[in-house]
Amino acid sequence: MTVRAVREAIPLARPVLGEAEEQRVLEVLRSGRLSLGPLLGEFERAFAGRVGAQHASAVSSGTAGLHLALRAAGVSDGDEVITSPFSFVASANVVVYERARPVFADIDPVTFNLDPDAAAAAVTDRTTALLPVHIFGYPADLAAFERLGLPIVEDACEALGAVDVDGIPVGARGHPAAFGFYANKQLTTGEGGMVTTEDAEIKERIDSERNQGRAPNMDWLDHDRLGFNYRLSDLACALGLAQLERLDEMLAGRARVAAWYRSALGGIDELDLPCEEIGRVRRGWFVFVVQLPRGLERDGVVRALRERGVPSKPYFPAVHLMSYYRERFGHREGEFPVCEDVAARSIALPFFPQMTESQVEQVAESLREVLGR
Ligand SMILES: Cc1ncc(COP(=O)(O)O)c(C=O)c1O
């Protein structure tokens, strides 16, 4: 038997689910109140308390949260919203939903977040909002964006547990911030999301628009504005409440795995690792993404890792170079050189809280072999 054959297969991501989740979900099933029941408010209050926000609105996905937060910020037809091209496509898509234009600006080469100077240079008289993304759980430089004096919507979908350079938890700064609870996130409800805000009127608007524009007091069929079905079921809220109770433990698990990766991969000179936390910043660890050496054929690396039982994936491709964005907005290579360089070299490695040190070593050893180091 070859060494390769005895290696265990490692998943790319895996949620932490246990008896507490089962118990909570079963209670909802037995109660018969599967949606718009008591757990919706309970989950929202617990989440707001955890993040240190005034209010929270649970929604069916991070995308739904971003969409409603942008509407609450007043974005509409023909407006421009400045955002990062190095993100999951949802952060640009939500701008297009409102018939506005996503205006990309380049990213910081260290943190991979939207560069405030590049964003400032992209402001026009049609700019109605800024949509910074806390990419890979590293907080964006919000103080710099605030100086631009425009409404801000934070894409915090990857950043639960992060703390910014001013020591403020992501989601507690007051701007609407959308979190995502897809299965690979720090906290999962399968699919789901949450918007935090300090503004009671924004909460009220989001609560109504997630429920077809129905009045928040639930007056039957009093739909006084356009809305959507972006509700989060009580089953999902039950899962979220159980996950919230173990959030510290899960975040600590992710930070532990990241530290193992850092020491296991530190010896590979040409590999760039996620940036260190600056000052009071705490990354809310979401993924472990490394930058391959320039000139290396990334797909070949991904294939060779897969053959060794190690899944990985290019993460993220640049949004402006996706076919839809090229065709609709005429984007081309060369517009955002930092983003394009980072996007061309990034791969996400297996990363989840229960990962063991020996699994991390197995990934590191495979990567070393593949890179010929
Ligand atoms: C940066 C970013 N924005 C938005 C989203 C959208 O979240 P969801 O998949 O919950 O709609 C995600 C999630 O994958 C994300 O990573």
Coordinates of C-alpha atoms and ligand atoms in Angstrom, one line a residue:
M1 CA 0.0 0.0 0.0
T2 CA 1.4 3.4 -0.9
V3 CA 1.7 6.2 1.6
R4 CA -0.8 8.1 -0.5
A5 CA -3.4 5.4 -0.2
V6 CA -3.4 5.4 3.7
R7 CA -3.9 9.1 4.0
E8 CA -7.4 10.0 5.2
A9 CA -9.5 12.3 3.0
I10 CA -10.0 15.7 4.6
P11 CA -13.1 17.8 3.9
L12 CA -12.7 21.4 2.8
A13 CA -15.2 22.6 5.5
R14 CA -17.4 20.9 8.1
P15 CA -20.0 22.4 10.5
V16 CA -19.8 21.7 14.2
L17 CA -23.2 20.2 15.1
G18 CA -24.2 18.2 18.2
E19 CA -26.9 17.3 20.6
A20 CA -27.7 20.9 21.5
E21 CA -28.6 21.6 17.9
E22 CA -30.7 18.4 17.6
Q23 CA -32.5 19.2 20.8
R24 CA -33.3 22.8 19.8
V25 CA -34.5 21.8 16.4
L26 CA -36.6 18.9 17.8
E27 CA -38.3 21.3 20.2
V28 CA -39.4 23.5 17.3
L29 CA -40.6 20.4 15.4
R30 CA -42.6 19.3 18.4
S31 CA -44.0 22.8 19.0
G32 CA -45.5 23.0 15.4
R33 CA -44.4 26.6 15.1
L34 CA -42.0 26.3 12.2
S35 CA -41.8 29.9 11.1
L36 CA -42.5 33.4 12.5
G37 CA -42.6 31.8 15.9
P38 CA -40.9 32.8 19.2
L39 CA -37.4 31.8 18.2
L40 CA -37.0 34.5 15.6
G41 CA -36.9 37.3 18.1
E42 CA -35.0 35.2 20.6
F43 CA -32.2 34.5 18.0
E44 CA -32.1 38.2 16.9
R45 CA -31.8 39.4 20.5
A46 CA -29.1 36.8 21.4
F47 CA -27.2 37.6 18.2
A48 CA -27.4 41.4 18.7
G49 CA -26.2 40.9 22.3
R50 CA -23.3 38.7 21.2
V51 CA -22.1 41.2 18.6
G52 CA -22.8 44.3 20.8
A53 CA -25.3 45.7 18.3
Q54 CA -28.5 47.6 19.2
H55 CA -30.7 45.6 16.8
A56 CA -30.6 42.5 14.6
S57 CA -32.9 41.2 11.9
A58 CA -32.7 37.6 10.9
V59 CA -33.1 36.9 7.2
S60 CA -32.9 33.9 4.8
S61 CA -29.3 34.4 3.7
G62 CA -26.4 36.8 3.8
T63 CA -27.3 38.0 0.3
A64 CA -30.8 38.8 1.5
G65 CA -29.4 40.7 4.4
L66 CA -27.1 42.7 2.1
H67 CA -30.0 43.4 -0.3
L68 CA -32.3 44.8 2.4
A69 CA -29.5 46.7 4.0
L70 CA -28.7 48.4 0.7
R71 CA -32.3 49.3 0.2
A72 CA -32.4 50.7 3.7
A73 CA -29.4 52.8 2.8
G74 CA -31.5 54.4 0.0
V75 CA -29.7 52.8 -3.0
S76 CA -31.9 52.8 -6.1
D77 CA -32.0 53.1 -9.9
G78 CA -28.9 54.5 -11.5
D79 CA -27.0 55.0 -8.2
E80 CA -23.4 53.9 -7.8
V81 CA -22.2 51.8 -4.9
I82 CA -18.4 51.4 -4.4
T83 CA -17.4 47.9 -3.4
S84 CA -14.6 45.3 -3.6
P85 CA -13.9 43.2 -6.7
F86 CA -12.2 40.6 -4.4
S87 CA -15.3 39.1 -2.8
F88 CA -18.0 36.5 -3.2
V89 CA -20.2 37.6 -6.1
A90 CA -23.2 38.4 -3.9
S91 CA -21.7 41.7 -2.6
A92 CA -21.9 43.1 -6.2
N93 CA -25.1 41.2 -7.2
V94 CA -27.2 42.9 -4.5
V95 CA -26.3 46.3 -6.0
V96 CA -27.5 45.1 -9.4
Y97 CA -30.8 43.9 -7.8
E98 CA -31.6 47.5 -7.2
R99 CA -30.7 48.6 -10.7
A100 CA -27.7 50.5 -9.4
R101 CA -24.1 50.1 -10.6
P102 CA -21.4 48.3 -8.6
V103 CA -18.3 50.5 -8.9
F104 CA -15.2 48.4 -8.1
A105 CA -12.0 49.8 -6.6
D106 CA -8.8 48.0 -6.0
I107 CA -7.9 46.2 -2.8
D108 CA -5.2 46.6 -0.2
P109 CA -2.3 44.2 -1.0
V110 CA -1.9 43.1 2.7
T111 CA -5.4 42.7 4.0
F112 CA -7.1 42.1 0.6
N113 CA -9.9 44.5 1.7
L114 CA -11.2 47.4 -0.3
D115 CA -8.5 50.1 -0.3
P116 CA -9.9 53.3 1.2
D117 CA -7.8 55.6 -1.1
A118 CA -8.9 53.7 -4.2
A119 CA -12.5 53.9 -3.0
A120 CA -12.2 57.6 -2.4
A121 CA -10.9 58.1 -6.0
A122 CA -13.9 56.2 -7.3
V123 CA -16.5 58.5 -5.7
T124 CA -18.7 60.5 -8.1
D125 CA -21.9 62.6 -7.6
R126 CA -23.9 59.4 -8.2
T127 CA -22.2 57.4 -5.4
T128 CA -24.9 56.7 -2.8
A129 CA -23.2 54.1 -0.6
L130 CA -20.0 52.2 0.2
L131 CA -20.1 48.5 0.6
P132 CA -16.8 47.3 2.1
V133 CA -16.4 43.6 2.6
H134 CA -14.5 42.1 5.7
I135 CA -12.8 39.6 3.5
F136 CA -11.8 36.3 5.0
G137 CA -12.9 37.7 8.4
Y138 CA -10.3 40.5 8.4
P139 CA -12.0 43.8 9.4
A140 CA -12.1 46.5 6.7
D141 CA -10.7 49.9 7.6
L142 CA -14.1 51.4 8.5
A143 CA -12.7 54.6 10.1
A144 CA -11.2 55.5 6.7
F145 CA -14.5 54.8 4.9
E146 CA -16.4 56.8 7.4
R147 CA -14.2 59.8 6.6
L148 CA -15.7 59.7 3.1
G149 CA -19.1 60.8 4.6
L150 CA -21.3 58.3 2.7
P151 CA -23.7 55.7 3.9
I152 CA -22.0 52.4 4.6
V153 CA -23.3 48.9 4.4
E154 CA -20.9 46.3 5.7
D155 CA -20.6 42.9 4.1
A156 CA -19.8 41.0 7.3
C157 CA -20.8 37.6 5.9
E158 CA -17.4 36.2 6.5
A159 CA -16.5 38.1 9.7
L160 CA -18.5 36.9 12.7
G161 CA -16.2 37.2 15.7
A162 CA -13.9 39.8 14.2
V163 CA -12.9 42.9 16.1
D164 CA -11.7 46.0 14.2
V165 CA -8.6 48.1 14.7
D166 CA -10.6 50.4 17.1
G167 CA -11.5 47.4 19.3
I168 CA -15.1 47.4 18.1
P169 CA -16.6 44.0 17.2
V170 CA -17.7 43.8 13.5
G171 CA -21.4 44.5 13.4
A172 CA -21.4 46.9 16.4
R173 CA -20.2 50.0 14.6
G174 CA -23.7 51.2 13.9
H175 CA -23.8 50.8 10.1
P176 CA -26.1 48.0 8.8
A177 CA -23.8 44.9 8.7
A178 CA -24.9 41.7 7.0
F179 CA -23.7 38.3 8.3
G180 CA -24.1 35.0 6.5
F181 CA -24.9 31.6 8.1
Y182 CA -24.3 29.2 5.2
A183 CA -22.9 25.8 6.2
N184 CA -19.2 26.8 5.9
K185 CA -19.5 29.9 8.1
Q186 CA -18.4 30.5 11.7
L187 CA -22.0 29.9 12.8
T188 CA -24.4 28.1 10.5
T189 CA -28.2 27.7 10.2
G190 CA -27.8 25.8 6.9
E191 CA -28.8 28.9 5.0
G192 CA -29.5 32.2 6.7
G193 CA -28.2 35.6 7.7
M194 CA -28.6 38.5 10.0
V195 CA -28.4 42.3 9.7
T196 CA -27.2 44.3 12.7
T197 CA -27.8 48.0 13.0
E198 CA -28.0 50.8 15.6
D199 CA -31.0 52.3 13.8
A200 CA -34.5 51.1 15.0
E201 CA -36.1 52.4 11.8
I202 CA -33.7 50.4 9.6
K203 CA -34.6 47.3 11.7
E204 CA -38.3 48.0 11.3
R205 CA -37.9 48.4 7.5
I206 CA -35.9 45.2 7.1
D207 CA -38.3 43.3 9.3
S208 CA -41.1 44.4 7.0
E209 CA -39.3 43.9 3.7
R210 CA -38.2 40.4 4.6
N211 CA -41.8 39.6 5.0
Q212 CA -43.4 40.9 1.8
G213 CA -43.7 44.4 3.1
R214 CA -46.1 43.4 5.8
A215 CA -46.5 45.7 8.8
P216 CA -44.1 44.7 11.6
N217 CA -47.1 44.3 13.9
M218 CA -48.3 41.6 11.6
D219 CA -51.6 43.2 10.7
W220 CA -52.9 40.6 8.3
L221 CA -52.3 41.5 4.7
D222 CA -51.4 45.2 5.3
H223 CA -48.6 45.3 2.8
D224 CA -47.8 49.0 2.6
R225 CA -44.5 48.6 0.7
L226 CA -42.8 46.2 -1.7
G227 CA -41.2 43.3 0.1
F228 CA -39.7 39.9 -0.4
N229 CA -39.8 36.5 1.2
Y230 CA -36.5 36.6 3.0
R231 CA -37.7 35.1 6.3
L232 CA -35.6 32.8 8.4
S233 CA -37.6 29.8 9.7
D234 CA -37.8 29.0 13.4
L235 CA -36.1 25.7 12.6
A236 CA -33.1 27.7 11.4
C237 CA -33.3 30.1 14.4
A238 CA -33.2 27.1 16.7
L239 CA -30.0 25.9 15.0
G240 CA -28.6 29.4 15.2
L241 CA -29.3 29.7 19.0
A242 CA -27.6 26.4 19.7
Q243 CA -24.7 27.5 17.5
L244 CA -24.4 30.8 19.3
E245 CA -23.9 29.0 22.5
R246 CA -20.9 27.3 21.2
L247 CA -19.6 30.2 19.1
D248 CA -16.6 31.0 21.4
E249 CA -15.5 27.4 21.3
M250 CA -15.9 27.3 17.5
L251 CA -14.0 30.5 16.9
A252 CA -11.3 29.4 19.2
G253 CA -11.1 26.1 17.3
R254 CA -10.7 28.0 14.0
A255 CA -8.0 30.3 15.5
R256 CA -6.1 27.2 16.8
V257 CA -6.2 25.6 13.4
A258 CA -5.0 28.8 11.8
A259 CA -2.0 28.9 14.2
W260 CA -1.1 25.3 13.3
Y261 CA -1.2 26.2 9.6
R262 CA 0.9 29.3 10.2
S263 CA 3.7 27.2 11.8
A264 CA 3.3 24.3 9.4
L265 CA 3.5 26.4 6.3
G266 CA 5.8 29.1 7.6
G267 CA 8.9 27.4 6.2
I268 CA 7.6 27.6 2.6
D269 CA 9.2 30.9 1.5
E270 CA 7.3 31.6 -1.7
L271 CA 3.9 30.9 -0.1
D272 CA 2.1 34.0 1.2
L273 CA 0.0 33.3 4.3
P274 CA -3.0 35.4 5.6
C275 CA -1.8 38.7 7.0
E276 CA -1.1 39.0 10.7
E277 CA -3.6 40.9 12.9
I278 CA -2.5 44.6 13.3
G279 CA -3.0 46.3 16.6
R280 CA -6.3 45.5 18.2
V281 CA -7.6 43.7 15.2
R282 CA -8.9 40.2 15.7
R283 CA -9.7 38.2 12.6
G284 CA -12.9 36.2 12.7
W285 CA -11.3 33.1 11.1
F286 CA -13.4 31.9 8.3
V287 CA -11.1 30.3 5.7
F288 CA -7.4 29.7 5.4
V289 CA -6.4 31.1 2.0
V290 CA -2.8 31.1 0.8
Q291 CA -1.2 32.8 -2.1
L292 CA 0.8 30.5 -4.4
P293 CA 4.0 31.6 -6.0
R294 CA 3.6 33.8 -9.1
G295 CA 3.8 31.9 -12.4
L296 CA 2.7 28.5 -11.0
E297 CA -0.2 26.8 -12.7
R298 CA -2.8 26.9 -10.0
D299 CA -5.2 24.3 -11.4
G300 CA -2.3 21.9 -11.5
V301 CA -1.7 22.5 -7.8
V302 CA -5.4 22.0 -7.0
R303 CA -5.4 18.7 -9.0
A304 CA -2.2 17.4 -7.4
L305 CA -3.5 18.2 -3.9
R306 CA -6.8 16.4 -4.7
E307 CA -4.8 13.3 -5.7
R308 CA -3.3 13.4 -2.2
G309 CA -6.7 13.6 -0.5
V310 CA -6.5 17.3 0.1
P311 CA -9.4 19.4 -1.4
S312 CA -8.7 23.0 -2.1
K313 CA -10.2 25.7 -4.4
P314 CA -9.4 28.9 -6.1
Y315 CA -10.9 31.5 -3.7
F316 CA -11.9 34.1 -4.8
P317 CA -12.0 34.7 -8.5
A318 CA -12.2 38.5 -9.2
V319 CA -15.8 39.6 -9.5
H320 CA -15.2 42.1 -12.3
L321 CA -13.8 39.4 -14.5
M322 CA -16.8 37.1 -14.2
S323 CA -18.6 36.7 -17.5
Y324 CA -21.7 38.5 -16.3
Y325 CA -19.8 41.5 -15.1
R326 CA -17.6 41.6 -18.2
E327 CA -20.6 41.5 -20.5
R328 CA -22.9 43.8 -18.5
F329 CA -20.4 46.4 -17.4
G330 CA -17.5 46.0 -19.9
H331 CA -14.8 45.1 -17.4
R332 CA -11.5 43.8 -18.6
E333 CA -8.2 42.4 -17.2
G334 CA -5.8 45.1 -15.9
E335 CA -8.4 47.3 -14.2
F336 CA -7.6 46.3 -10.7
P337 CA -4.1 44.9 -10.7
V338 CA -3.8 44.1 -7.0
C339 CA -7.1 42.2 -6.9
E340 CA -6.2 40.3 -10.1
D341 CA -2.8 39.3 -8.8
V342 CA -4.3 38.1 -5.5
A343 CA -7.2 36.4 -7.1
A344 CA -5.0 34.5 -9.6
R345 CA -2.8 33.0 -6.8
S346 CA -5.3 32.3 -4.0
I347 CA -6.3 28.8 -2.9
A348 CA -8.4 28.0 0.1
L349 CA -7.2 25.0 2.1
P350 CA -9.3 22.7 4.3
F351 CA -10.4 24.6 7.3
F352 CA -12.8 23.9 10.1
P353 CA -12.8 24.0 13.9
Q354 CA -12.5 20.3 14.5
M355 CA -9.5 19.9 12.2
T356 CA -6.6 18.1 14.0
E357 CA -3.0 19.1 14.0
S358 CA -2.1 16.0 12.1
Q359 CA -4.6 16.9 9.4
V360 CA -3.0 20.3 9.1
E361 CA 0.4 18.6 8.9
Q362 CA -1.0 16.3 6.2
V363 CA -2.1 19.4 4.1
A364 CA 1.2 21.1 4.7
E365 CA 3.2 18.1 3.7
S366 CA 1.1 17.6 0.5
L367 CA 1.5 21.3 -0.4
R368 CA 5.3 21.0 0.2
E369 CA 5.4 18.0 -2.1
V370 CA 3.3 19.6 -4.8
L371 CA 5.4 22.8 -4.7
G372 CA 8.5 20.7 -4.8
R373 CA 9.9 22.2 -1.6
Ligands
LIG1 C1 -18.2 38.0 1.3 C2 -19.6 37.3 1.1 N1 -20.6 38.1 0.8 C3 -21.9 37.6 0.7 C4 -22.1 36.3 0.9 C5 -23.5 35.8 0.7 O1 -24.0 35.0 1.8 P1 -25.1 33.9 1.5 O2 -24.4 32.8 0.8 O3 -25.5 33.5 2.9 O4 -26.2 34.5 0.7 C6 -21.0 35.4 1.3 C7 -21.3 34.0 1.5 O5 -20.9 33.1 1.0 C8 -19.7 36.0 1.3 O6 -18.7 35.2 1.6

